[in-house]
mmCIF file of C-alpha atoms in Angstrom:
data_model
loop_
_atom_site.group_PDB
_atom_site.id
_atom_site.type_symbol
_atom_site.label_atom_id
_atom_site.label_comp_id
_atom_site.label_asym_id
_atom_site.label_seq_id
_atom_site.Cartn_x
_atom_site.Cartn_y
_atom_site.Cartn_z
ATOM 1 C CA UNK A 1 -55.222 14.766 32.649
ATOM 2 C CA UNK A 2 -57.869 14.960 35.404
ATOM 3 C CA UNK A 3 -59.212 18.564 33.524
ATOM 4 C CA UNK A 4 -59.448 16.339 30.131
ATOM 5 C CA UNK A 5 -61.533 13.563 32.348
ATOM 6 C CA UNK A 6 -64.100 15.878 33.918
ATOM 7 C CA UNK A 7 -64.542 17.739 30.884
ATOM 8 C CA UNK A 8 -65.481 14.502 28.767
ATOM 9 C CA UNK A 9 -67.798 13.423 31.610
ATOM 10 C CA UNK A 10 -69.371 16.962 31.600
ATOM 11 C CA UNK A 11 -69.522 17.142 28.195
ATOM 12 C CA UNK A 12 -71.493 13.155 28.281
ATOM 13 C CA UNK A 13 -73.688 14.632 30.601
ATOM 14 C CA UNK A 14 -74.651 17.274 28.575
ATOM 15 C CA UNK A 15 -75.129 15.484 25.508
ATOM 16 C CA UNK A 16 -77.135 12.739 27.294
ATOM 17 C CA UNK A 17 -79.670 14.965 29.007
ATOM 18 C CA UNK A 18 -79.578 18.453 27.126
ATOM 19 C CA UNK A 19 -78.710 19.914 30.964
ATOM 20 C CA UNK A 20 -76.694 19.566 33.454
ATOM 21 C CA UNK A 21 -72.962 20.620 31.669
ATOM 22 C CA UNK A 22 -72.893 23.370 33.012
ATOM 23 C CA UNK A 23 -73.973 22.836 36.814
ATOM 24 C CA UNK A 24 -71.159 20.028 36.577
ATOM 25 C CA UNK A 25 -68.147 22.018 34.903
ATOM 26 C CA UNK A 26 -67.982 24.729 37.836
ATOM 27 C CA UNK A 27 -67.680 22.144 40.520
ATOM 28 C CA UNK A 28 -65.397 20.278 38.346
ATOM 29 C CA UNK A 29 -63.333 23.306 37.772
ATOM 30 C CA UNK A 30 -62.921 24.439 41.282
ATOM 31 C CA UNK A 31 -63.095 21.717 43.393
ATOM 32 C CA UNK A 32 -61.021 19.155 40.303
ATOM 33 C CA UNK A 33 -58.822 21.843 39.098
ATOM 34 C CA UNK A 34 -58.594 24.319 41.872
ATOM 35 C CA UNK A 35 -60.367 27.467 40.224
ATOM 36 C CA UNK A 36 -61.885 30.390 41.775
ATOM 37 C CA UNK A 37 -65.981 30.249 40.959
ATOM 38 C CA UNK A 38 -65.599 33.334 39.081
ATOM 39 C CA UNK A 39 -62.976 32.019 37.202
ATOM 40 C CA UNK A 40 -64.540 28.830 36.509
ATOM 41 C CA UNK A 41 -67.979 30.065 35.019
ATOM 42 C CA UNK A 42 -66.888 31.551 31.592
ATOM 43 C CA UNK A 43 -64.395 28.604 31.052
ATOM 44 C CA UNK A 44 -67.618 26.196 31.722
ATOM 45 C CA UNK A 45 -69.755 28.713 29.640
ATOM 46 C CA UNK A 46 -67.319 28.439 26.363
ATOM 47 C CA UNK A 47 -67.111 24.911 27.084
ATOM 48 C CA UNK A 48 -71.021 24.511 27.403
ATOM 49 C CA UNK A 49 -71.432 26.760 24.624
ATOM 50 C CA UNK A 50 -69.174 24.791 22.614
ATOM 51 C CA UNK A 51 -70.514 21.499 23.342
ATOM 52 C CA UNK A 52 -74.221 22.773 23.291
ATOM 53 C CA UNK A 53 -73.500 24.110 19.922
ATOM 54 C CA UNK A 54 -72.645 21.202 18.478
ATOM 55 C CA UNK A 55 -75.396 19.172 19.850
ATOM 56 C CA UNK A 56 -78.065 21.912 18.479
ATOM 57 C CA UNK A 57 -77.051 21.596 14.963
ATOM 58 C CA UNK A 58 -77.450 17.599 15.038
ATOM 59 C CA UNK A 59 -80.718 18.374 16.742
ATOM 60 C CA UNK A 60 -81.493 21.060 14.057
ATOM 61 C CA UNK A 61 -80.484 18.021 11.145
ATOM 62 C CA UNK A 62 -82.484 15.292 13.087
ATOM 63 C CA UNK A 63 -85.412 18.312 13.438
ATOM 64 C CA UNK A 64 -86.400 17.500 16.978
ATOM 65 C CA UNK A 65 -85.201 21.628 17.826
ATOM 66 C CA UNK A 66 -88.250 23.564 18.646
ATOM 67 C CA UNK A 67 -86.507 26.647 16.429
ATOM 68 C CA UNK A 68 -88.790 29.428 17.411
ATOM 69 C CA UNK A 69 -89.273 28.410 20.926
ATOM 70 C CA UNK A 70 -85.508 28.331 21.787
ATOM 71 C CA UNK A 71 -85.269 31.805 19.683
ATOM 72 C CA UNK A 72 -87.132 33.590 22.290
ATOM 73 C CA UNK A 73 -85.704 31.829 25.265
ATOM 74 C CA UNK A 74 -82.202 32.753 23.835
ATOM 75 C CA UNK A 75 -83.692 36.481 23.436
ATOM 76 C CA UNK A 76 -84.630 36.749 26.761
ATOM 77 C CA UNK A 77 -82.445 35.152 28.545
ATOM 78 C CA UNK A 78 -79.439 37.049 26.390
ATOM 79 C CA UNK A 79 -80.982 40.236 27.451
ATOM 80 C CA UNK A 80 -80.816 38.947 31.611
ATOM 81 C CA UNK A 81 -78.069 37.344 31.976
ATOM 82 C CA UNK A 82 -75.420 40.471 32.272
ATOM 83 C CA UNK A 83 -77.535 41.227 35.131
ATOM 84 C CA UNK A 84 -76.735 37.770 36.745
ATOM 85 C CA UNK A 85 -73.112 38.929 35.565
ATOM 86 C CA UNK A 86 -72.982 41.881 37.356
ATOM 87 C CA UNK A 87 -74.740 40.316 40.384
ATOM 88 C CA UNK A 88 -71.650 37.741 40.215
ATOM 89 C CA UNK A 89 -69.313 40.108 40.748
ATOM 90 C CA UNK A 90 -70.678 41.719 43.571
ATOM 91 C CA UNK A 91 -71.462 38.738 45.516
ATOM 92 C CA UNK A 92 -69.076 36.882 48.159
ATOM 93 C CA UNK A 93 -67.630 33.712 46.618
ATOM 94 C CA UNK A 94 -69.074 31.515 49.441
ATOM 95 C CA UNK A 95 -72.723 32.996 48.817
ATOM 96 C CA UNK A 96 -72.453 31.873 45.215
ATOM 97 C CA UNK A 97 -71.471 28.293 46.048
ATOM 98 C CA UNK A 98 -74.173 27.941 48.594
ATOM 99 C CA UNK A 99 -76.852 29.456 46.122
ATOM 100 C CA UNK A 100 -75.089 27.014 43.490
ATOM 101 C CA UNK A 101 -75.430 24.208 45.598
ATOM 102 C CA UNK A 102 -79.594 24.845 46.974
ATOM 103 C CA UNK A 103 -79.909 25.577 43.116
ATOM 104 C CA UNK A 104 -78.730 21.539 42.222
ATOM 105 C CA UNK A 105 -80.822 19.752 45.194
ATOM 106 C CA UNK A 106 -84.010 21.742 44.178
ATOM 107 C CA UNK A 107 -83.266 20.783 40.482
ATOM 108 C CA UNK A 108 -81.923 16.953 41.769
ATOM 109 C CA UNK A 109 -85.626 17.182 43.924
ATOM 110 C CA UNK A 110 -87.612 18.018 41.027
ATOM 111 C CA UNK A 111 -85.933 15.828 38.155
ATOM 112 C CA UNK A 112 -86.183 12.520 40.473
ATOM 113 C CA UNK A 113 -89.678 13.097 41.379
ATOM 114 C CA UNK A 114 -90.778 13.246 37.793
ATOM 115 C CA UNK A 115 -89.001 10.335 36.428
ATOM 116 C CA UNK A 116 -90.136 7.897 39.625
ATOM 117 C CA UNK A 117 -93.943 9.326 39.059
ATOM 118 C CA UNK A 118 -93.485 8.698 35.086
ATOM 119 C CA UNK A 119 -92.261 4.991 36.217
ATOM 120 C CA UNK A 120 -95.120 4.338 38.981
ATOM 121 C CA UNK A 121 -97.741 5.686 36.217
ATOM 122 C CA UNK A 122 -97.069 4.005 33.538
ATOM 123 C CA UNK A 123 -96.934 7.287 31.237
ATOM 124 C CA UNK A 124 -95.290 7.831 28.082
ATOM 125 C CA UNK A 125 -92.565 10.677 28.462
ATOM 126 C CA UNK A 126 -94.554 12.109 26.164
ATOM 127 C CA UNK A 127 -97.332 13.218 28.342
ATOM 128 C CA UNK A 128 -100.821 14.291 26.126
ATOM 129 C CA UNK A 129 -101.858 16.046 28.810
ATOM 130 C CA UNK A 130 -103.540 19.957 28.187
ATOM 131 C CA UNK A 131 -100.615 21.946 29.286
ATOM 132 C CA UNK A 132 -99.385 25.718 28.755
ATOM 133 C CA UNK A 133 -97.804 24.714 25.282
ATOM 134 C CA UNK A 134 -98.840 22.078 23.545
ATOM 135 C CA UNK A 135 -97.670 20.562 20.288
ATOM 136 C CA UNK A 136 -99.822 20.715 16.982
ATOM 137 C CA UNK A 137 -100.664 16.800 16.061
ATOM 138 C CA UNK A 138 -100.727 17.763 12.577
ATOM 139 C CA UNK A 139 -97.775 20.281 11.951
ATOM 140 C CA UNK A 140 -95.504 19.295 14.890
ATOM 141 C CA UNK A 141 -95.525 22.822 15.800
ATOM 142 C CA UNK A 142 -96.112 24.334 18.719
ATOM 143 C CA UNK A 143 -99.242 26.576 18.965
ATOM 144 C CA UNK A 144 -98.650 29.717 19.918
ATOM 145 C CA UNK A 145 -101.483 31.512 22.259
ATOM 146 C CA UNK A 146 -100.463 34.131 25.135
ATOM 147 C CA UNK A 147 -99.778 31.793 27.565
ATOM 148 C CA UNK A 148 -97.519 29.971 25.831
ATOM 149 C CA UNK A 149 -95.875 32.968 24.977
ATOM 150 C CA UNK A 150 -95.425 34.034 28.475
ATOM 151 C CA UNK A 151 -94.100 30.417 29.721
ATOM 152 C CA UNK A 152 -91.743 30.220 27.290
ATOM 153 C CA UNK A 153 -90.140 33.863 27.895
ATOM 154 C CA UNK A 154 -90.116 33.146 31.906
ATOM 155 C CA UNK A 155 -88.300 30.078 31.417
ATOM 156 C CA UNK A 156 -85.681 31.483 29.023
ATOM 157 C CA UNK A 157 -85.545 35.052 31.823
ATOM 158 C CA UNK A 158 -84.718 32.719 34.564
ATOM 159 C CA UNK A 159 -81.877 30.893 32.611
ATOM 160 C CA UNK A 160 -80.356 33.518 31.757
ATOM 161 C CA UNK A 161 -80.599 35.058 34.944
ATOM 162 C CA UNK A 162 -78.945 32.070 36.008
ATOM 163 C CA UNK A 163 -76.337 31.430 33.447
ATOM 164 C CA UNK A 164 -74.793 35.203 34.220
ATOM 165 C CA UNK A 165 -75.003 34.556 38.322
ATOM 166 C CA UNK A 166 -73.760 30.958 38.238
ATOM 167 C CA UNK A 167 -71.978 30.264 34.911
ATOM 168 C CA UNK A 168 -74.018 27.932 33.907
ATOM 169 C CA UNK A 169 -75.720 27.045 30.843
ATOM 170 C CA UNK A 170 -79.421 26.901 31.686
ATOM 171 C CA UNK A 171 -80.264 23.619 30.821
ATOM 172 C CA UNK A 172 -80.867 22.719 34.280
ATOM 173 C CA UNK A 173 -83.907 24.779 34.166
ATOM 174 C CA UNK A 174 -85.164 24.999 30.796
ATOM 175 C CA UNK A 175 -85.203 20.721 30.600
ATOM 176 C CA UNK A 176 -87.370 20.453 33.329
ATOM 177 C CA UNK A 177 -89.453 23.451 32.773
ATOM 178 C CA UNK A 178 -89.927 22.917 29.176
ATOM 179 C CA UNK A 179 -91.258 18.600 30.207
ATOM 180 C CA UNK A 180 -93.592 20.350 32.843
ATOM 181 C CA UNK A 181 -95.094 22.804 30.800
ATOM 182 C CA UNK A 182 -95.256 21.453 26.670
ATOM 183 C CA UNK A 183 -96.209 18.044 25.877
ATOM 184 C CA UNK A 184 -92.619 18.248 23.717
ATOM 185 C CA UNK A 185 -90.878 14.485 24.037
ATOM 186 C CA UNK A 186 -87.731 14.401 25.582
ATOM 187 C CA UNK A 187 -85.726 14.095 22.873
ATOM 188 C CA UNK A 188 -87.336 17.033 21.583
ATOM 189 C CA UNK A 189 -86.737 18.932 24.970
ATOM 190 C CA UNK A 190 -82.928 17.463 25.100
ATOM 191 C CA UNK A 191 -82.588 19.199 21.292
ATOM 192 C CA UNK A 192 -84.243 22.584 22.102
ATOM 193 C CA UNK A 193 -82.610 22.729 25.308
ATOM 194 C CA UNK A 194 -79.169 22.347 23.748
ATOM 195 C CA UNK A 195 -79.884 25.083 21.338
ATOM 196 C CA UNK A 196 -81.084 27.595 23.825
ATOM 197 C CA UNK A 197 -77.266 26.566 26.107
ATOM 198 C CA UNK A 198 -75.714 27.277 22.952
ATOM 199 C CA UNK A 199 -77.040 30.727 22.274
ATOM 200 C CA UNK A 200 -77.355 31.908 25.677
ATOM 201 C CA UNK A 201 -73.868 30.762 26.623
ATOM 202 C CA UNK A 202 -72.317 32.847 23.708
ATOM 203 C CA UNK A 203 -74.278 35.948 24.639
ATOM 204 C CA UNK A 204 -72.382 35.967 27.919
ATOM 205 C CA UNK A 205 -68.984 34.714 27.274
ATOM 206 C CA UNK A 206 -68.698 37.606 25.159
ATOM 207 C CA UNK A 207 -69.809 39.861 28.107
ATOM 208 C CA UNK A 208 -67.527 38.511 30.451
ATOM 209 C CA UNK A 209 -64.838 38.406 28.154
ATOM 210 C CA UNK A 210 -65.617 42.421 27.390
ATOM 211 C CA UNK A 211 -64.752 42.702 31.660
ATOM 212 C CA UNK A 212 -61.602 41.592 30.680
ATOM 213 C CA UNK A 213 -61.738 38.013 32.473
ATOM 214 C CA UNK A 214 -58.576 36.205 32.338
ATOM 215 C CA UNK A 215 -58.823 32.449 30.822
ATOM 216 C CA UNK A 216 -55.877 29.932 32.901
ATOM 217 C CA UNK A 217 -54.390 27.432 29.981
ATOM 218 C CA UNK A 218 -56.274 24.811 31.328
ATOM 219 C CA UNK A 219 -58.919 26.328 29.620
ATOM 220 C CA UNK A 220 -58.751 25.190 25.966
ATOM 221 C CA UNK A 221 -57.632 21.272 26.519
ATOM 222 C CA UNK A 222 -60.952 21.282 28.869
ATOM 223 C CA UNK A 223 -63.086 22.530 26.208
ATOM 224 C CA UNK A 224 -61.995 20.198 23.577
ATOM 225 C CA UNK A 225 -62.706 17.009 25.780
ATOM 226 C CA UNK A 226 -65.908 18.522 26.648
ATOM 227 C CA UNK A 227 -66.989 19.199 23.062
ATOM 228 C CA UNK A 228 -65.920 15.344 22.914
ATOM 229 C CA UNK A 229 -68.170 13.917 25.689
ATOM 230 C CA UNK A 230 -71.087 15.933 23.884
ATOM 231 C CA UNK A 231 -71.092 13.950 20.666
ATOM 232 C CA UNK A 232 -70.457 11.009 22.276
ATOM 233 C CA UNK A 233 -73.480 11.573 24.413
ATOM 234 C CA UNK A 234 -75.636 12.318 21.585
ATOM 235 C CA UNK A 235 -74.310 9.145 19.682
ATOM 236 C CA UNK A 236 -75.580 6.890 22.412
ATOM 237 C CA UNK A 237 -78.564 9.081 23.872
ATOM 238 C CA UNK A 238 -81.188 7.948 22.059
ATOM 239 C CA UNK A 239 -80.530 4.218 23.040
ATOM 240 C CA UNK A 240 -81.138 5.123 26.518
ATOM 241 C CA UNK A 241 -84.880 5.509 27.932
ATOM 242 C CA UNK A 242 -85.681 9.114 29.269
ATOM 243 C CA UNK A 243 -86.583 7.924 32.817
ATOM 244 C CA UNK A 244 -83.106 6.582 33.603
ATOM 245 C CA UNK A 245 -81.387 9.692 32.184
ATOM 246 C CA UNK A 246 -83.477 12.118 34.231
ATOM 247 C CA UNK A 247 -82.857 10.358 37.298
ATOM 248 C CA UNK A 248 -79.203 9.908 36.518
ATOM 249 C CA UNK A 249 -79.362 13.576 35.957
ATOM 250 C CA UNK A 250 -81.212 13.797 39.011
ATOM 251 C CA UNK A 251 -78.153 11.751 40.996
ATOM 252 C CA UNK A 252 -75.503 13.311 39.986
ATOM 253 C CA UNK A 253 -76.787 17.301 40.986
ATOM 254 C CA UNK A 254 -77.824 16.017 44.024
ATOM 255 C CA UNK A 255 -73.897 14.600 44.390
ATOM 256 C CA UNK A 256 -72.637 17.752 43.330
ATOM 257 C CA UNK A 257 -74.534 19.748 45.262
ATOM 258 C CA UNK A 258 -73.221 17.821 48.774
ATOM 259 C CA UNK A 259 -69.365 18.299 47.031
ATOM 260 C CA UNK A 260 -69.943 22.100 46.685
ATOM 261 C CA UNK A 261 -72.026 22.896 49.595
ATOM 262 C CA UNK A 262 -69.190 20.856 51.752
ATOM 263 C CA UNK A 263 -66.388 22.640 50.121
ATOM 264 C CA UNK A 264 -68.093 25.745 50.749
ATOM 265 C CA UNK A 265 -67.999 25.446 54.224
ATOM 266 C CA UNK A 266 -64.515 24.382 54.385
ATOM 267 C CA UNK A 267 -64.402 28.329 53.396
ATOM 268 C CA UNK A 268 -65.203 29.669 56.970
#
């Protein structure tokens, strides 16, 4: 019952922002269900995958998915992350939930300070503003120069370095990254992200799988409530403004974060 909870919460979460399912299903998994971190992250990946899925192909029917931009973040980052994999494995399990935990206050950090300097502004979410990618006016494309090329690929290389070290699905980064550096809206952003989780996420489930990971039966009824949060995050996502979902984003890392980093203590 409390697995089924957390995984419908996760999966709102993930629908609502296009982030954040994955940096809340570990926690949830080992601090709500009593999981090892190592044998939380691929049960949070399939569920993030899952969900992310899902979310990506209403994105793809609404056409707010960046396609080719979430391609070669998927590329990338599917060629990284079994180095964050094997990294995983080799590192302590109290390292990991310390890194995990300075990951979600610098993301937290970073989230609230946009959304509160969006509200003191006055500026649209959808910033005009010259940046590294920026979207065509008249094809709704982006236009693709070097630079763009580059930010794009370094974004999608540090999720999936990310997603194979932490088990999670990259959103986290790619949300925030991809509002800094393209003048994409949010919703837009939210859409692309979810695509990118979904492709990422499958890329190394199947890895970890392949090292012959054991899945506990708590697995499966935790993926389907996730999946469940997801659409009903996407139902009622675009009724919500993008300021108060960053910084509820932005909240509830920063809550996580103190959860983990406490429990990780309680280690020693």
């Amino acid at each position: 019952m409390l697995s089924s909870l957390l995984g419908f919460i996760v999966g709102l979460t993930l629908g609502l922002t296009g982030a954040g399912g994955g940096i809340l299903a570990v926690p949830a998994l080992v601090l709500g269900v009593g999981l090892s971190m190592t044998t939380a992250a691929p049960i949070a990946l399939i569920a993030v995958g899952l969900a992310a899925l899902t979310g990506a192909i209403d994105g793809l029917r609404r056409r707010m998915v960046r396609y080719k931009a979430a391609l070669l973040m998927s590329i990338v980052g599917g060629v990284i992350s079994p180095l964050g994999v094997w990294l995983a494995q080799r590192l302590p399990e109290l390292w990991l939930m310390v890194l995990f935990s300075l990951v979600m206050f610098i993301v937290a950090g970073r989230m609230f300070n946009q959304a509160r300097h969006t509200q003191k502004s006055g500026l649209s979410p959808h910033d005009s503003r010259a940046k590294a990618c920026m979207v065509s006016d008249n094809s709704g494309k982006f236009v693709w120069t070097m630079p763009c090329f580059l930010t794009i690929g370094s974004i999608g290389a540090v999720s999936g370095l990310l997603t194979g070290l932490l088990g999670v699905g990259g959103g986290f980064i790619i949300v925030p990254m991809l509002k800094r550096f393209t003048n994409l809206k949010m919703h837009s952003i939210v859409a692309t992200s979810l695509m990118v989780i979904a492709l990422i996420s499958a890329v190394t489930v199947i890895n970890a799988l392949t090292s012959h990971v054991a899945l506990p039966p708590v697995t499966w009824p935790f993926v389907s409530f996730v999946v469940g949060g997801m659409i009903a995050g996407r139902i009622v996502a675009p009724k919500i403004p993008a300021t108060f979902i960053q910084m509820g984003f932005a909240s509830l890392c920063a809550l996580s974060a103190c959860i983990v980093l406490l429990n990780a203590f309680n280690i020693l």
